[in-house]
Coordinates of C-alpha atoms in Angstrom, one line a residue:
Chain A
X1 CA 64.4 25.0 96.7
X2 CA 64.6 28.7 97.2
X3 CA 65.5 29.2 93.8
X4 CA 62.6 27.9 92.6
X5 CA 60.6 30.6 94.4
X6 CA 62.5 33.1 92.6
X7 CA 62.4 31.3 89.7
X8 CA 58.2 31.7 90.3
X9 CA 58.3 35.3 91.3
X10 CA 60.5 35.7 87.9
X11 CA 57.6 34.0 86.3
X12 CA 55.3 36.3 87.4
X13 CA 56.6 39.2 86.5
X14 CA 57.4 37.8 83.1
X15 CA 53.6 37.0 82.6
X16 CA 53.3 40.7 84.0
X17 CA 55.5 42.4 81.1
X18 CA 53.9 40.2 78.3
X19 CA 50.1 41.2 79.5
X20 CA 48.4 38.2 80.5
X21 CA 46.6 38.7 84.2
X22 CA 45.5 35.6 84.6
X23 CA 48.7 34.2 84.7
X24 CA 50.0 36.7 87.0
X25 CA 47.3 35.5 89.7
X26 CA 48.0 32.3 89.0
X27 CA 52.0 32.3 89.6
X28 CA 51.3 34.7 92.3
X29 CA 49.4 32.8 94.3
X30 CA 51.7 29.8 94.0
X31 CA 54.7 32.1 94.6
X32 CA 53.1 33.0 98.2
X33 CA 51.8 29.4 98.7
X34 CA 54.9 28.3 98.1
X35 CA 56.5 30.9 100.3
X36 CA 54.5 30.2 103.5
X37 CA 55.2 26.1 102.8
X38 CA 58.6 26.9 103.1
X39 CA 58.8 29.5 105.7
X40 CA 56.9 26.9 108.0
X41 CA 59.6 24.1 106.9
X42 CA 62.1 26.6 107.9
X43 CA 60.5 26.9 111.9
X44 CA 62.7 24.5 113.3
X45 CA 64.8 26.2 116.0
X46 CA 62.2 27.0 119.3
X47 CA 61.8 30.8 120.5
X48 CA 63.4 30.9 124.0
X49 CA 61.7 34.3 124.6
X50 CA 61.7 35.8 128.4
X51 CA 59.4 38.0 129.4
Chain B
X1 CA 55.1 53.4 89.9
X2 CA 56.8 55.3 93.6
X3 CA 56.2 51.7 95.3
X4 CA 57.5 49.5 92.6
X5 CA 60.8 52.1 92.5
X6 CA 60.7 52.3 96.4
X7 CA 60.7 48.5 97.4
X8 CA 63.7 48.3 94.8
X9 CA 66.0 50.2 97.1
X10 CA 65.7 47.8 100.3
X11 CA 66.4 44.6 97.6
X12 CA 69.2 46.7 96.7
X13 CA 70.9 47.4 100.1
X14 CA 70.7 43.7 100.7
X15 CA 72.8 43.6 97.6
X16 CA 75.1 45.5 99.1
X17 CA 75.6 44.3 102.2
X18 CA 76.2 40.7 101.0
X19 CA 79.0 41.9 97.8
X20 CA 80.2 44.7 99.6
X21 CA 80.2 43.6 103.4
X22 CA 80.4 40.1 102.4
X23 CA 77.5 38.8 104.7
X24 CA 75.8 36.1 103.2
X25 CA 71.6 36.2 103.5
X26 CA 70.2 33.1 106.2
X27 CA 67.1 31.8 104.5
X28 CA 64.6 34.3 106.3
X29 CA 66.2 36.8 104.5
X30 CA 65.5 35.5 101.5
X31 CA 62.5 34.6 102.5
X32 CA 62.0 38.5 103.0
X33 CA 63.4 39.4 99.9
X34 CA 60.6 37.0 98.5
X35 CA 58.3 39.0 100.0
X36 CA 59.7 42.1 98.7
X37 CA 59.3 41.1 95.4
X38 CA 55.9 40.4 95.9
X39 CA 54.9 43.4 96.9
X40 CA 56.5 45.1 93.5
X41 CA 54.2 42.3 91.9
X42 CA 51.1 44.2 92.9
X43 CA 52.7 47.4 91.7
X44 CA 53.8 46.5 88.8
X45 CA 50.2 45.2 88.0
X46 CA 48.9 48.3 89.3
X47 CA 51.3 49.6 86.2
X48 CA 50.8 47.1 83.5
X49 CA 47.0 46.6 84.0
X50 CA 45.4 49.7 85.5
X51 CA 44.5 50.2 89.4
X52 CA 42.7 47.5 90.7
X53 CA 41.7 46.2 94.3
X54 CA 43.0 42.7 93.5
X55 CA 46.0 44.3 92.6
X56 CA 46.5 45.7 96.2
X57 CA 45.4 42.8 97.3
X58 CA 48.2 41.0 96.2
X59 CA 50.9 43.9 97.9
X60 CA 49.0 42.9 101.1
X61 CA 49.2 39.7 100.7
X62 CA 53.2 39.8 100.2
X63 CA 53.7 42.3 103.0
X64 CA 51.8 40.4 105.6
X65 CA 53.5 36.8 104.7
X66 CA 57.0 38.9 104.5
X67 CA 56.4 40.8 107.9
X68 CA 55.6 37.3 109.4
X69 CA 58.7 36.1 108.1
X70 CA 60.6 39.4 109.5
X71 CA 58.8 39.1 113.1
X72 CA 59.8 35.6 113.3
X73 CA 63.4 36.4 112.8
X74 CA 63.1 39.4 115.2
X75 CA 61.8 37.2 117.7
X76 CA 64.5 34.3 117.3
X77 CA 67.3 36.7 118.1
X78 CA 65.1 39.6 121.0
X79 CA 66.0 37.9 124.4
X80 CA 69.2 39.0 126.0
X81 CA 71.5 35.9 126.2
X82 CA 69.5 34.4 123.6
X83 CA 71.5 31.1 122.3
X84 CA 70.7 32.5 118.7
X85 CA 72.7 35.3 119.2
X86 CA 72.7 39.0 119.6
X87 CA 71.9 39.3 115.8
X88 CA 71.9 37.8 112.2
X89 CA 74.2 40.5 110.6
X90 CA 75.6 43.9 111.2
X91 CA 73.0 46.7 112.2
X92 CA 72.1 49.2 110.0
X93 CA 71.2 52.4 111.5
X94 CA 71.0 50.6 114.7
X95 CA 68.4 48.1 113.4
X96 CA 69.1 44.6 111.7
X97 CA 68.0 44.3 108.4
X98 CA 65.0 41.8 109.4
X99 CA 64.0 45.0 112.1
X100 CA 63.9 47.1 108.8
X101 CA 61.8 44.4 106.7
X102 CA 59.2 44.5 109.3
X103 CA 59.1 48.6 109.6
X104 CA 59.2 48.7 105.7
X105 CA 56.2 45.8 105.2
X106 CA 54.1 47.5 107.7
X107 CA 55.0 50.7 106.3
X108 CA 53.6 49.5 102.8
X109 CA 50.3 47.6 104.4
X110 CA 49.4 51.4 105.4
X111 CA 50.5 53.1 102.4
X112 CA 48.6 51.0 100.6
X113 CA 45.7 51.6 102.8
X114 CA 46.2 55.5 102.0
X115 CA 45.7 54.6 98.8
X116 CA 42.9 52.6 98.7
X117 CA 41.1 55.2 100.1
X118 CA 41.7 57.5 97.0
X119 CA 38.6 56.2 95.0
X120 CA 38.8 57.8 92.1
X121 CA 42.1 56.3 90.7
X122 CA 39.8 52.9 90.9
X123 CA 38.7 53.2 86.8
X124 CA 36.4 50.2 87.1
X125 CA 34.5 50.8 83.9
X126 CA 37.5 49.9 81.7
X127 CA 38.1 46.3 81.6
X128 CA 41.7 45.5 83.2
X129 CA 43.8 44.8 80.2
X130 CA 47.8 45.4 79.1
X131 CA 48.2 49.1 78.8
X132 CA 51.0 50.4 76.7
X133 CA 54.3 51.1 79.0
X134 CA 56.0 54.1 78.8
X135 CA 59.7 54.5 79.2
X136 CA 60.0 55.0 83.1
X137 CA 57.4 52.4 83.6
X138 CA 58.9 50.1 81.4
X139 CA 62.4 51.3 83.4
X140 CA 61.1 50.1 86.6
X141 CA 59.8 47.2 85.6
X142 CA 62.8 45.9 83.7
X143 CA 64.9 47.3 87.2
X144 CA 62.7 44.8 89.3
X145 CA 63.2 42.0 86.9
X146 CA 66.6 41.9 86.6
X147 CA 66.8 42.0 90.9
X148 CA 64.8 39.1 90.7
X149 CA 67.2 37.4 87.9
X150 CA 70.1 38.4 90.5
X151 CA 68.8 36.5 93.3
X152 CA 67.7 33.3 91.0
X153 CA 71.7 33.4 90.2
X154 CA 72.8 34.0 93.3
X155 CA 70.8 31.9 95.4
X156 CA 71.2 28.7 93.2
X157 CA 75.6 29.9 93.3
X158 CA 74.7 29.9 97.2
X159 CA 72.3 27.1 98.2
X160 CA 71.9 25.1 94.5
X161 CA 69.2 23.2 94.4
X162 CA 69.3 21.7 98.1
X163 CA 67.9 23.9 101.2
X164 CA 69.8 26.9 102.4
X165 CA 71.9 26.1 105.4
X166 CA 71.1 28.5 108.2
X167 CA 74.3 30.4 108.6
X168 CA 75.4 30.6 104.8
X169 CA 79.2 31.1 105.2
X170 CA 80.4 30.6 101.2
X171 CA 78.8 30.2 97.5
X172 CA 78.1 26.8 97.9
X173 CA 78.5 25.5 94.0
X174 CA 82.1 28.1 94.0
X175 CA 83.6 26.0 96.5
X176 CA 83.3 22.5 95.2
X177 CA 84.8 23.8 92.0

């Protein structure tokens, strides 16, 4: 599954070196969407913070 | 073209410290090197298409999400006795390398605010399309893209196509050969 978030932000920058901007906010914005989706699948573990 | 080049070297490091030192990335590191990536995104549109807002917009979007990610992993390992551990990794300079993430992504969110308020690099009256690349442009580009290539491979040689485990110990797909 983390691949496939580099595989996006690979993507991305390909639609960057071959010009087309639309693309690029496109991918982008699923790159991060996909991102946060997974960063929140990833806070499992509880903080045990003592102040 | 300094901030695409600049967020290569911290990508890099990481490189080094998990062939060199053999410590394997936990999944919030790679969540930061995500982040990192994103961040040379909006440079390298900056590059490609001209200077932009929505350009920076995207950097600021990367750096917060990635200094999220960092704080969180900061936060998981800050309490003395903490069941987590004293630390995911060796220190670097004193500081872990999710400690340096969140230096580094704040340290971009106000670069790039230093540079938004330099209005006359903002050519609005040209539409934003591909701009012919010169050589050191084309240089760093190519230099990002082949660090994200590298982490596709070695992510998939580490984790395949199943979640990461949280303590990554070996290359996952290397060991069942």
């Amino acid at each position: 599954m983390m691949t496939a978030l580099f595989v996006l932000a690979f993507l991305t920058m390909l639609a960057i070196w071959f010009g087309n901007r639309k693309v690029v906010f496109l991918l982008s914005l699923a790159t991060l969407t996909a991102g946060i989706f997974w960063f929140n699948h990833h806070i499992t573990d509880p903080l045990k913070l003592n102040f | 073209m300094l901030l695409t080049t600049g967020i290569c070297i911290p990508v890099i490091g990481a490189y080094w410290i998990q062939f060199i030192e053999g410590e394997f990335p936990c999944p919030l590191c790679l969540l930061q090197r995500l982040a990192m990536l994103g961040v040379a995104i909006g440079a390298m549109m900056n590059l490609r298409f001209g200077v932009r807002t929505s350009h920076y917009a995207v950097t600021i979007f990367s750096a917060i999400f990635g200094a999220a990610v960092s704080a969180r992993q900061i936060l998981l390992h800050i309490a003395p006795g903490n069941p987590n551990g004293p630390g995911y990794g060796s220190p670097v300079f004193g500081w872990h390398l999710y400690t340096w993430g969140l230096v580094i992504f704040m340290a971009t969110i106000g670069v790039v605010g230093l540079m938004m308020f330099y209005e006359k690099h903002f050519d609005l009256s040209t539409p934003a399309s591909p701009r012919p690349m010169s050589k050191p442009v084309m240089a760093v580009c190519a230099l990002v893209i082949f660090l994200t290539a590298a982490n596709i491979f070695t992510t998939f040689l580490m984790c395949g196509l199943a979640p990461c485990p949280d303590s990554p110990e070996q290359y996952l797909l290397l060991s069942n050969i």
